[in-house]
Amino acid sequence: MQTRGKVPAERVEKIMDQIEKYIMTRLYKYVFCPETTDDEKKDLAIQKRIRALHWVTPQMLCVPVNEEISEVSDMVVKAITDIIEMDSKRVPRDKLACITKCSKHIFNAIKITKNEPASADDFLPTLIYIVLKGNPPRLQSNIQYITRFCNPSRLMTGEDGYYFTNLCCAVAFIEKLDAQSLNLSQEDFDRYMSGQTSPRKQEPENWSPDACLGVKQMYKNLDLLSQLNERQERIMSEAKKLEKDLIEWTDGIAKEVQDIVEKYPLEIKAPNQSLAAIDSENVENDKLPPPLQPQVYAG
């Protein structure tokens, strides 16, 4: 088109976008997450990883976003919606557009919170937080699909490519997230990952008067759930200990009884032969003296 038809570069790009849209829509079910790759395995791994990191707070990631501000909270919800909506698109360019919209909502949320333009250092931690909070479906498959089939020039240049690169960095950070990354001790990190406890949330009395009541109630419920979980862990531990003690006590009693039986065996003697009754006709073995005979005296 450029050499023979002398078509302008902008016109060529638009035509290529339409061709890409037609071809990829028709081939989507064959080329998205194909069986010949391990995309599905990676999807399950990152999804499980994000679920295990549900306890991570904005403060741990140094996220400069204040969700107590209603406008900021709305931006966060829109950003999460956009990143989740990426999975419903079939064209690589449309998936990139979802990432771009999500990123712009993040920049707006940071700008409203700080009352100044957001920087790149603010953007990446916030994007990581959005991904953790949204847990987008088939995240790795979507990233691989965009990498394989999107126009390379679109990924290498422009804001779409910049935001896509940051999303890849956010996913890589989540996969390698450890205690040092969150400024936590290894013991606390392991406890949070195992679900034994969760980080202490902000107490209600420390909230500002303008804080959303729903957010307050949510954190209060999370605290209650954390306390109930700790109590349940203690109860289960004590129950297992009691069960072990009962088994050991039963085994001890059984052993003592066995030892006594072996030390003092029970001997059963045959019963003595019973003596014949006085008026019995069988008097062969009777040792009684003979009965008195009646005597007759003359008068």
PDB file of C-alpha atoms in Angstrom:
ATOM      1  CA  MET A   1       0.000   0.000   0.000  1.00  0.00           C
ATOM      2  CA  GLN A   2       2.850   2.387   0.725  1.00  0.00           C
ATOM      3  CA  THR A   3       5.033   1.515  -2.267  1.00  0.00           C
ATOM      4  CA  ARG A   4       2.432   1.021  -4.987  1.00  0.00           C
ATOM      5  CA  GLY A   5      -0.660   2.845  -3.804  1.00  0.00           C
ATOM      6  CA  LYS A   6       1.232   5.698  -2.153  1.00  0.00           C
ATOM      7  CA  VAL A   7      -1.124   5.385   0.815  1.00  0.00           C
ATOM      8  CA  PRO A   8      -0.185   7.671   3.754  1.00  0.00           C
ATOM      9  CA  ALA A   9       1.296   5.976   6.819  1.00  0.00           C
ATOM     10  CA  GLU A  10      -1.639   6.991   9.026  1.00  0.00           C
ATOM     11  CA  ARG A  11      -4.082   5.474   6.541  1.00  0.00           C
ATOM     12  CA  VAL A  12      -2.032   2.275   6.394  1.00  0.00           C
ATOM     13  CA  GLU A  13      -2.073   1.992  10.190  1.00  0.00           C
ATOM     14  CA  LYS A  14      -5.855   2.318  10.311  1.00  0.00           C
ATOM     15  CA  ILE A  15      -6.267  -0.303   7.595  1.00  0.00           C
ATOM     16  CA  MET A  16      -3.906  -2.668   9.431  1.00  0.00           C
ATOM     17  CA  ASP A  17      -5.931  -2.187  12.628  1.00  0.00           C
ATOM     18  CA  GLN A  18      -9.088  -3.232  10.804  1.00  0.00           C
ATOM     19  CA  ILE A  19      -7.359  -6.252   9.277  1.00  0.00           C
ATOM     20  CA  GLU A  20      -6.016  -7.207  12.704  1.00  0.00           C
ATOM     21  CA  LYS A  21      -9.477  -6.859  14.205  1.00  0.00           C
ATOM     22  CA  TYR A  22     -11.067  -9.117  11.574  1.00  0.00           C
ATOM     23  CA  ILE A  23      -8.399 -11.819  11.632  1.00  0.00           C
ATOM     24  CA  MET A  24      -7.939 -12.004  15.404  1.00  0.00           C
ATOM     25  CA  THR A  25     -11.691 -12.047  16.055  1.00  0.00           C
ATOM     26  CA  ARG A  26     -12.051 -15.051  13.758  1.00  0.00           C
ATOM     27  CA  LEU A  27      -8.995 -16.863  15.162  1.00  0.00           C
ATOM     28  CA  TYR A  28      -9.428 -15.922  18.821  1.00  0.00           C
ATOM     29  CA  LYS A  29     -10.632 -19.291  20.134  1.00  0.00           C
ATOM     30  CA  TYR A  30      -7.727 -21.036  18.409  1.00  0.00           C
ATOM     31  CA  VAL A  31      -4.840 -18.743  19.320  1.00  0.00           C
ATOM     32  CA  PHE A  32      -5.843 -17.495  22.791  1.00  0.00           C
ATOM     33  CA  CYS A  33      -4.357 -19.745  25.494  1.00  0.00           C
ATOM     34  CA  PRO A  34      -3.595 -22.618  23.089  1.00  0.00           C
ATOM     35  CA  GLU A  35      -3.041 -26.121  24.453  1.00  0.00           C
ATOM     36  CA  THR A  36       0.510 -26.152  23.122  1.00  0.00           C
ATOM     37  CA  THR A  37       1.547 -23.538  25.712  1.00  0.00           C
ATOM     38  CA  ASP A  38       1.584 -23.400  29.496  1.00  0.00           C
ATOM     39  CA  ASP A  39      -0.531 -20.216  29.604  1.00  0.00           C
ATOM     40  CA  GLU A  40      -3.330 -21.868  31.586  1.00  0.00           C
ATOM     41  CA  LYS A  41      -0.880 -23.177  34.170  1.00  0.00           C
ATOM     42  CA  LYS A  42       0.564 -19.685  34.581  1.00  0.00           C
ATOM     43  CA  ASP A  43      -2.952 -18.241  34.921  1.00  0.00           C
ATOM     44  CA  LEU A  44      -3.769 -20.580  37.798  1.00  0.00           C
ATOM     45  CA  ALA A  45      -0.430 -19.886  39.479  1.00  0.00           C
ATOM     46  CA  ILE A  46      -0.776 -16.069  39.403  1.00  0.00           C
ATOM     47  CA  GLN A  47      -4.426 -16.257  40.447  1.00  0.00           C
ATOM     48  CA  LYS A  48      -3.534 -18.420  43.446  1.00  0.00           C
ATOM     49  CA  ARG A  49      -0.654 -16.092  44.267  1.00  0.00           C
ATOM     50  CA  ILE A  50      -2.866 -12.994  44.219  1.00  0.00           C
ATOM     51  CA  ARG A  51      -5.451 -14.707  46.439  1.00  0.00           C
ATOM     52  CA  ALA A  52      -2.748 -15.535  48.952  1.00  0.00           C
ATOM     53  CA  LEU A  53      -1.723 -11.847  48.967  1.00  0.00           C
ATOM     54  CA  HIS A  54      -5.215 -10.524  49.726  1.00  0.00           C
ATOM     55  CA  TRP A  55      -3.945  -9.078  53.023  1.00  0.00           C
ATOM     56  CA  VAL A  56      -1.513  -6.607  51.407  1.00  0.00           C
ATOM     57  CA  THR A  57      -2.513  -3.036  52.243  1.00  0.00           C
ATOM     58  CA  PRO A  58      -1.847   0.192  50.284  1.00  0.00           C
ATOM     59  CA  GLN A  59       0.454   1.339  53.080  1.00  0.00           C
ATOM     60  CA  MET A  60       2.733  -1.682  52.589  1.00  0.00           C
ATOM     61  CA  LEU A  61       3.122  -0.844  48.898  1.00  0.00           C
ATOM     62  CA  CYS A  62       3.459   2.912  49.569  1.00  0.00           C
ATOM     63  CA  VAL A  63       0.437   3.597  47.383  1.00  0.00           C
ATOM     64  CA  PRO A  64      -0.316   7.356  47.293  1.00  0.00           C
ATOM     65  CA  VAL A  65      -4.077   6.868  47.013  1.00  0.00           C
ATOM     66  CA  ASN A  66      -6.606   7.819  49.662  1.00  0.00           C
ATOM     67  CA  GLU A  67      -9.732   5.721  49.130  1.00  0.00           C
ATOM     68  CA  GLU A  68     -11.546   7.591  51.863  1.00  0.00           C
ATOM     69  CA  ILE A  69     -12.110  10.323  49.284  1.00  0.00           C
ATOM     70  CA  SER A  70     -15.235   9.302  47.385  1.00  0.00           C
ATOM     71  CA  GLU A  71     -13.941  10.526  44.026  1.00  0.00           C
ATOM     72  CA  VAL A  72     -10.708   8.590  44.474  1.00  0.00           C
ATOM     73  CA  SER A  73     -12.640   5.486  45.514  1.00  0.00           C
ATOM     74  CA  ASP A  74     -14.686   5.742  42.314  1.00  0.00           C
ATOM     75  CA  MET A  75     -11.496   5.970  40.255  1.00  0.00           C
ATOM     76  CA  VAL A  76     -10.114   2.856  41.928  1.00  0.00           C
ATOM     77  CA  VAL A  77     -13.315   0.941  41.154  1.00  0.00           C
ATOM     78  CA  LYS A  78     -13.185   2.059  37.505  1.00  0.00           C
ATOM     79  CA  ALA A  79      -9.535   1.031  37.226  1.00  0.00           C
ATOM     80  CA  ILE A  80     -10.341  -2.430  38.595  1.00  0.00           C
ATOM     81  CA  THR A  81     -13.290  -2.738  36.216  1.00  0.00           C
ATOM     82  CA  ASP A  82     -11.129  -1.836  33.217  1.00  0.00           C
ATOM     83  CA  ILE A  83      -8.393  -4.336  34.039  1.00  0.00           C
ATOM     84  CA  ILE A  84     -10.994  -7.087  34.533  1.00  0.00           C
ATOM     85  CA  GLU A  85     -12.788  -6.130  31.304  1.00  0.00           C
ATOM     86  CA  MET A  86      -9.576  -6.810  29.358  1.00  0.00           C
ATOM     87  CA  ASP A  87     -10.393 -10.544  29.327  1.00  0.00           C
ATOM     88  CA  SER A  88     -13.685  -9.945  27.486  1.00  0.00           C
ATOM     89  CA  LYS A  89     -11.977  -8.324  24.481  1.00  0.00           C
ATOM     90  CA  ARG A  90     -10.783 -10.348  21.503  1.00  0.00           C
ATOM     91  CA  VAL A  91      -8.593  -7.904  19.608  1.00  0.00           C
ATOM     92  CA  PRO A  92      -5.113  -7.216  21.026  1.00  0.00           C
ATOM     93  CA  ARG A  93      -5.585  -3.493  20.431  1.00  0.00           C
ATOM     94  CA  ASP A  94      -8.826  -3.525  22.454  1.00  0.00           C
ATOM     95  CA  LYS A  95      -7.103  -5.350  25.316  1.00  0.00           C
ATOM     96  CA  LEU A  96      -4.395  -2.700  25.278  1.00  0.00           C
ATOM     97  CA  ALA A  97      -7.074  -0.014  25.368  1.00  0.00           C
ATOM     98  CA  CYS A  98      -8.447  -1.513  28.612  1.00  0.00           C
ATOM     99  CA  ILE A  99      -4.984  -1.354  30.168  1.00  0.00           C
ATOM    100  CA  THR A 100      -4.632   2.261  29.052  1.00  0.00           C
ATOM    101  CA  LYS A 101      -8.017   3.268  30.505  1.00  0.00           C
ATOM    102  CA  CYS A 102      -7.160   1.537  33.779  1.00  0.00           C
ATOM    103  CA  SER A 103      -3.845   3.378  33.945  1.00  0.00           C
ATOM    104  CA  LYS A 104      -5.454   6.764  33.307  1.00  0.00           C
ATOM    105  CA  HIS A 105      -7.920   6.199  36.135  1.00  0.00           C
ATOM    106  CA  ILE A 106      -4.951   5.398  38.380  1.00  0.00           C
ATOM    107  CA  PHE A 107      -3.197   8.621  37.424  1.00  0.00           C
ATOM    108  CA  ASN A 108      -6.388  10.579  38.150  1.00  0.00           C
ATOM    109  CA  ALA A 109      -6.771   8.916  41.552  1.00  0.00           C
ATOM    110  CA  ILE A 110      -3.186   9.812  42.479  1.00  0.00           C
ATOM    111  CA  LYS A 111      -3.604  13.365  41.217  1.00  0.00           C
ATOM    112  CA  ILE A 112      -6.743  13.927  43.293  1.00  0.00           C
ATOM    113  CA  THR A 113      -5.111  12.451  46.400  1.00  0.00           C
ATOM    114  CA  LYS A 114      -1.836  14.392  46.163  1.00  0.00           C
ATOM    115  CA  ASN A 115      -3.339  17.458  44.482  1.00  0.00           C
ATOM    116  CA  GLU A 116      -0.494  17.356  41.985  1.00  0.00           C
ATOM    117  CA  PRO A 117       0.414  15.351  38.846  1.00  0.00           C
ATOM    118  CA  ALA A 118       1.389  11.754  39.485  1.00  0.00           C
ATOM    119  CA  SER A 119       4.886  10.452  38.826  1.00  0.00           C
ATOM    120  CA  ALA A 120       6.070   7.099  37.511  1.00  0.00           C
ATOM    121  CA  ASP A 121       7.211   6.158  41.024  1.00  0.00           C
ATOM    122  CA  ASP A 122       3.628   6.625  42.218  1.00  0.00           C
ATOM    123  CA  PHE A 123       2.029   4.843  39.284  1.00  0.00           C
ATOM    124  CA  LEU A 124       3.670   1.391  39.450  1.00  0.00           C
ATOM    125  CA  PRO A 125       2.905   0.671  43.152  1.00  0.00           C
ATOM    126  CA  THR A 126      -0.690   1.750  42.580  1.00  0.00           C
ATOM    127  CA  LEU A 127      -0.984  -0.497  39.519  1.00  0.00           C
ATOM    128  CA  ILE A 128       0.325  -3.397  41.588  1.00  0.00           C
ATOM    129  CA  TYR A 129      -2.316  -2.657  44.215  1.00  0.00           C
ATOM    130  CA  ILE A 130      -5.062  -2.527  41.560  1.00  0.00           C
ATOM    131  CA  VAL A 131      -3.991  -5.907  40.155  1.00  0.00           C
ATOM    132  CA  LEU A 132      -3.933  -7.427  43.658  1.00  0.00           C
ATOM    133  CA  LYS A 133      -7.337  -6.017  44.451  1.00  0.00           C
ATOM    134  CA  GLY A 134      -8.949  -6.931  41.114  1.00  0.00           C
ATOM    135  CA  ASN A 135      -7.246 -10.296  40.458  1.00  0.00           C
ATOM    136  CA  PRO A 136      -8.019 -10.123  36.700  1.00  0.00           C
ATOM    137  CA  PRO A 137      -9.053 -13.424  35.100  1.00  0.00           C
ATOM    138  CA  ARG A 138      -6.567 -15.199  32.814  1.00  0.00           C
ATOM    139  CA  LEU A 139      -4.028 -12.454  33.378  1.00  0.00           C
ATOM    140  CA  GLN A 140      -1.004 -14.284  31.992  1.00  0.00           C
ATOM    141  CA  SER A 141      -2.924 -15.541  28.951  1.00  0.00           C
ATOM    142  CA  ASN A 142      -3.989 -11.985  28.094  1.00  0.00           C
ATOM    143  CA  ILE A 143      -0.438 -10.678  28.450  1.00  0.00           C
ATOM    144  CA  GLN A 144       0.940 -13.469  26.256  1.00  0.00           C
ATOM    145  CA  TYR A 145      -1.821 -12.941  23.680  1.00  0.00           C
ATOM    146  CA  ILE A 146      -1.012  -9.237  23.401  1.00  0.00           C
ATOM    147  CA  THR A 147       2.707  -9.960  23.177  1.00  0.00           C
ATOM    148  CA  ARG A 148       2.281 -12.537  20.401  1.00  0.00           C
ATOM    149  CA  PHE A 149      -0.286 -10.889  18.152  1.00  0.00           C
ATOM    150  CA  CYS A 150      -0.335  -7.149  18.770  1.00  0.00           C
ATOM    151  CA  ASN A 151       1.293  -4.799  16.274  1.00  0.00           C
ATOM    152  CA  PRO A 152       4.936  -4.596  17.490  1.00  0.00           C
ATOM    153  CA  SER A 153       5.128  -0.866  16.806  1.00  0.00           C
ATOM    154  CA  ARG A 154       2.192  -0.302  19.143  1.00  0.00           C
ATOM    155  CA  LEU A 155       3.930  -2.197  21.959  1.00  0.00           C
ATOM    156  CA  MET A 156       7.283  -0.488  21.468  1.00  0.00           C
ATOM    157  CA  THR A 157       6.037   3.082  21.275  1.00  0.00           C
ATOM    158  CA  GLY A 158       3.287   5.327  22.606  1.00  0.00           C
ATOM    159  CA  GLU A 159       1.337   5.312  25.823  1.00  0.00           C
ATOM    160  CA  ASP A 160      -0.203   1.886  25.136  1.00  0.00           C
ATOM    161  CA  GLY A 161       3.232   0.300  25.071  1.00  0.00           C
ATOM    162  CA  TYR A 162       4.274   2.189  28.220  1.00  0.00           C
ATOM    163  CA  TYR A 163       1.260   1.078  30.230  1.00  0.00           C
ATOM    164  CA  PHE A 164       1.563  -2.511  28.964  1.00  0.00           C
ATOM    165  CA  THR A 165       5.210  -2.620  30.035  1.00  0.00           C
ATOM    166  CA  ASN A 166       4.243  -1.405  33.499  1.00  0.00           C
ATOM    167  CA  LEU A 167       1.573  -4.120  33.757  1.00  0.00           C
ATOM    168  CA  CYS A 168       4.185  -6.759  32.925  1.00  0.00           C
ATOM    169  CA  CYS A 169       6.452  -5.287  35.609  1.00  0.00           C
ATOM    170  CA  ALA A 170       3.586  -5.340  38.132  1.00  0.00           C
ATOM    171  CA  VAL A 171       2.904  -9.029  37.465  1.00  0.00           C
ATOM    172  CA  ALA A 172       6.604  -9.867  37.772  1.00  0.00           C
ATOM    173  CA  PHE A 173       6.753  -7.991  41.084  1.00  0.00           C
ATOM    174  CA  ILE A 174       3.740  -9.901  42.443  1.00  0.00           C
ATOM    175  CA  GLU A 175       5.289 -13.237  41.478  1.00  0.00           C
ATOM    176  CA  LYS A 176       8.494 -12.412  43.379  1.00  0.00           C
ATOM    177  CA  LEU A 177       6.913 -10.503  46.260  1.00  0.00           C
ATOM    178  CA  ASP A 178       8.552 -11.357  49.595  1.00  0.00           C
ATOM    179  CA  ALA A 179       8.851 -10.033  53.143  1.00  0.00           C
ATOM    180  CA  GLN A 180      11.649  -7.618  52.258  1.00  0.00           C
ATOM    181  CA  SER A 181       9.569  -6.059  49.473  1.00  0.00           C
ATOM    182  CA  LEU A 182       6.893  -5.088  52.024  1.00  0.00           C
ATOM    183  CA  ASN A 183       9.306  -4.175  54.855  1.00  0.00           C
ATOM    184  CA  LEU A 184       8.012  -7.066  56.973  1.00  0.00           C
ATOM    185  CA  SER A 185       9.750  -9.687  59.038  1.00  0.00           C
ATOM    186  CA  GLN A 186       9.834 -13.157  57.543  1.00  0.00           C
ATOM    187  CA  GLU A 187       7.791 -14.462  60.481  1.00  0.00           C
ATOM    188  CA  ASP A 188       4.978 -11.945  59.926  1.00  0.00           C
ATOM    189  CA  PHE A 189       5.044 -12.531  56.169  1.00  0.00           C
ATOM    190  CA  ASP A 190       4.701 -16.297  56.624  1.00  0.00           C
ATOM    191  CA  ARG A 191       1.840 -15.858  59.095  1.00  0.00           C
ATOM    192  CA  TYR A 192      -0.037 -13.543  56.738  1.00  0.00           C
ATOM    193  CA  MET A 193       0.527 -15.864  53.763  1.00  0.00           C
ATOM    194  CA  SER A 194      -0.708 -18.910  55.713  1.00  0.00           C
ATOM    195  CA  GLY A 195      -3.841 -17.070  56.848  1.00  0.00           C
ATOM    196  CA  GLN A 196      -3.080 -17.435  60.559  1.00  0.00           C
ATOM    197  CA  THR A 197      -3.549 -13.718  61.055  1.00  0.00           C
ATOM    198  CA  SER A 198      -3.833 -10.483  59.098  1.00  0.00           C
ATOM    199  CA  PRO A 199      -2.241  -7.054  59.469  1.00  0.00           C
ATOM    200  CA  ARG A 200      -3.815  -4.824  62.074  1.00  0.00           C
ATOM    201  CA  LYS A 201      -6.219  -2.446  60.417  1.00  0.00           C
ATOM    202  CA  GLN A 202      -6.707   1.171  61.353  1.00  0.00           C
ATOM    203  CA  GLU A 203      -8.770   1.563  64.517  1.00  0.00           C
ATOM    204  CA  PRO A 204     -12.164   3.284  64.164  1.00  0.00           C
ATOM    205  CA  GLU A 205     -11.272   6.087  66.538  1.00  0.00           C
ATOM    206  CA  ASN A 206      -8.396   7.090  64.257  1.00  0.00           C
ATOM    207  CA  TRP A 207     -10.603   7.616  61.215  1.00  0.00           C
ATOM    208  CA  SER A 208     -11.300  11.111  60.044  1.00  0.00           C
ATOM    209  CA  PRO A 209     -14.855  12.414  60.508  1.00  0.00           C
ATOM    210  CA  ASP A 210     -15.417  12.379  56.737  1.00  0.00           C
ATOM    211  CA  ALA A 211     -14.444   8.717  56.338  1.00  0.00           C
ATOM    212  CA  CYS A 212     -16.966   6.488  54.584  1.00  0.00           C
ATOM    213  CA  LEU A 213     -19.093   4.475  57.000  1.00  0.00           C
ATOM    214  CA  GLY A 214     -19.001   1.478  54.679  1.00  0.00           C
ATOM    215  CA  VAL A 215     -15.188   1.442  54.716  1.00  0.00           C
ATOM    216  CA  LYS A 216     -15.162   1.685  58.503  1.00  0.00           C
ATOM    217  CA  GLN A 217     -17.578  -1.222  58.810  1.00  0.00           C
ATOM    218  CA  MET A 218     -15.564  -3.267  56.322  1.00  0.00           C
ATOM    219  CA  TYR A 219     -12.343  -2.878  58.310  1.00  0.00           C
ATOM    220  CA  LYS A 220     -14.202  -3.600  61.527  1.00  0.00           C
ATOM    221  CA  ASN A 221     -15.570  -6.821  60.051  1.00  0.00           C
ATOM    222  CA  LEU A 222     -12.108  -7.783  58.844  1.00  0.00           C
ATOM    223  CA  ASP A 223     -10.760  -7.311  62.362  1.00  0.00           C
ATOM    224  CA  LEU A 224     -13.529  -9.489  63.780  1.00  0.00           C
ATOM    225  CA  LEU A 225     -12.849 -12.184  61.204  1.00  0.00           C
ATOM    226  CA  SER A 226      -9.159 -12.073  62.052  1.00  0.00           C
ATOM    227  CA  GLN A 227      -9.896 -12.450  65.767  1.00  0.00           C
ATOM    228  CA  LEU A 228     -12.323 -15.309  65.101  1.00  0.00           C
ATOM    229  CA  ASN A 229      -9.723 -17.026  62.959  1.00  0.00           C
ATOM    230  CA  GLU A 230      -7.133 -16.769  65.741  1.00  0.00           C
ATOM    231  CA  ARG A 231      -9.630 -18.150  68.270  1.00  0.00           C
ATOM    232  CA  GLN A 232     -10.494 -21.011  65.976  1.00  0.00           C
ATOM    233  CA  GLU A 233      -6.819 -21.849  65.563  1.00  0.00           C
ATOM    234  CA  ARG A 234      -6.381 -21.945  69.346  1.00  0.00           C
ATOM    235  CA  ILE A 235      -9.498 -24.093  69.821  1.00  0.00           C
ATOM    236  CA  MET A 236      -8.365 -26.558  67.164  1.00  0.00           C
ATOM    237  CA  SER A 237      -4.921 -26.743  68.758  1.00  0.00           C
ATOM    238  CA  GLU A 238      -6.390 -27.407  72.212  1.00  0.00           C
ATOM    239  CA  ALA A 239      -8.822 -29.978  70.770  1.00  0.00           C
ATOM    240  CA  LYS A 240      -5.991 -31.886  69.120  1.00  0.00           C
ATOM    241  CA  LYS A 241      -4.002 -31.784  72.356  1.00  0.00           C
ATOM    242  CA  LEU A 242      -7.011 -33.082  74.330  1.00  0.00           C
ATOM    243  CA  GLU A 243      -7.550 -35.874  71.810  1.00  0.00           C
ATOM    244  CA  LYS A 244      -3.897 -36.867  72.125  1.00  0.00           C
ATOM    245  CA  ASP A 245      -4.119 -36.857  75.947  1.00  0.00           C
ATOM    246  CA  LEU A 246      -7.248 -39.059  75.873  1.00  0.00           C
ATOM    247  CA  ILE A 247      -5.580 -41.568  73.582  1.00  0.00           C
ATOM    248  CA  GLU A 248      -2.475 -41.690  75.783  1.00  0.00           C
ATOM    249  CA  TRP A 249      -4.627 -42.100  78.937  1.00  0.00           C
ATOM    250  CA  THR A 250      -6.631 -44.950  77.358  1.00  0.00           C
ATOM    251  CA  ASP A 251      -3.454 -46.690  76.243  1.00  0.00           C
ATOM    252  CA  GLY A 252      -1.960 -46.257  79.732  1.00  0.00           C
ATOM    253  CA  ILE A 253      -4.979 -47.767  81.476  1.00  0.00           C
ATOM    254  CA  ALA A 254      -5.022 -50.709  79.067  1.00  0.00           C
ATOM    255  CA  LYS A 255      -1.319 -51.340  79.697  1.00  0.00           C
ATOM    256  CA  GLU A 256      -1.765 -51.253  83.483  1.00  0.00           C
ATOM    257  CA  VAL A 257      -4.659 -53.735  83.303  1.00  0.00           C
ATOM    258  CA  GLN A 258      -2.582 -56.032  81.093  1.00  0.00           C
ATOM    259  CA  ASP A 259       0.356 -55.874  83.506  1.00  0.00           C
ATOM    260  CA  ILE A 260      -1.897 -56.767  86.485  1.00  0.00           C
ATOM    261  CA  VAL A 261      -3.453 -59.680  84.600  1.00  0.00           C
ATOM    262  CA  GLU A 262      -0.033 -61.026  83.710  1.00  0.00           C
ATOM    263  CA  LYS A 263       1.264 -60.596  87.275  1.00  0.00           C
ATOM    264  CA  TYR A 264      -1.797 -62.076  88.982  1.00  0.00           C
ATOM    265  CA  PRO A 265      -3.288 -64.607  86.593  1.00  0.00           C
ATOM    266  CA  LEU A 266      -6.836 -65.659  87.299  1.00  0.00           C
ATOM    267  CA  GLU A 267      -7.173 -69.362  88.262  1.00  0.00           C
ATOM    268  CA  ILE A 268     -10.591 -70.965  88.075  1.00  0.00           C
ATOM    269  CA  LYS A 269     -10.911 -74.064  90.360  1.00  0.00           C
ATOM    270  CA  ALA A 270     -13.401 -76.864  89.847  1.00  0.00           C
ATOM    271  CA  PRO A 271     -16.360 -76.764  92.259  1.00  0.00           C
ATOM    272  CA  ASN A 272     -16.362 -79.194  95.266  1.00  0.00           C
ATOM    273  CA  GLN A 273     -18.555 -82.321  94.998  1.00  0.00           C
ATOM    274  CA  SER A 274     -21.783 -81.683  96.823  1.00  0.00           C
ATOM    275  CA  LEU A 275     -22.833 -83.976  99.717  1.00  0.00           C
ATOM    276  CA  ALA A 276     -25.905 -86.090  99.370  1.00  0.00           C
ATOM    277  CA  ALA A 277     -29.004 -84.882 101.077  1.00  0.00           C
ATOM    278  CA  ILE A 278     -30.020 -86.507 104.377  1.00  0.00           C
ATOM    279  CA  ASP A 279     -33.237 -87.859 102.977  1.00  0.00           C
ATOM    280  CA  SER A 280     -31.675 -88.959  99.745  1.00  0.00           C
ATOM    281  CA  GLU A 281     -31.923 -92.614  98.788  1.00  0.00           C
ATOM    282  CA  ASN A 282     -28.306 -92.543  97.630  1.00  0.00           C
ATOM    283  CA  VAL A 283     -26.491 -93.090 100.903  1.00  0.00           C
ATOM    284  CA  GLU A 284     -23.448 -94.943  99.625  1.00  0.00           C
ATOM    285  CA  ASN A 285     -21.104 -92.154 100.409  1.00  0.00           C
ATOM    286  CA  ASP A 286     -23.043 -90.901 103.350  1.00  0.00           C
ATOM    287  CA  LYS A 287     -20.852 -90.748 106.466  1.00  0.00           C
ATOM    288  CA  LEU A 288     -23.703 -90.055 108.797  1.00  0.00           C
ATOM    289  CA  PRO A 289     -24.354 -92.609 111.550  1.00  0.00           C
ATOM    290  CA  PRO A 290     -27.143 -95.104 110.926  1.00  0.00           C
ATOM    291  CA  PRO A 291     -30.583 -93.964 111.848  1.00  0.00           C
ATOM    292  CA  LEU A 292     -31.980 -94.919 115.236  1.00  0.00           C
ATOM    293  CA  GLN A 293     -34.156 -97.987 115.213  1.00  0.00           C
ATOM    294  CA  PRO A 294     -37.382 -97.875 117.191  1.00  0.00           C
ATOM    295  CA  GLN A 295     -37.362-100.021 120.284  1.00  0.00           C
ATOM    296  CA  VAL A 296     -40.300-101.628 121.983  1.00  0.00           C
ATOM    297  CA  TYR A 297     -40.375-101.753 125.806  1.00  0.00           C
ATOM    298  CA  ALA A 298     -42.638-104.165 127.712  1.00  0.00           C
ATOM    299  CA  GLY A 299     -44.988-102.467 129.943  1.00  0.00           C
TER     300      GLY A 299
END
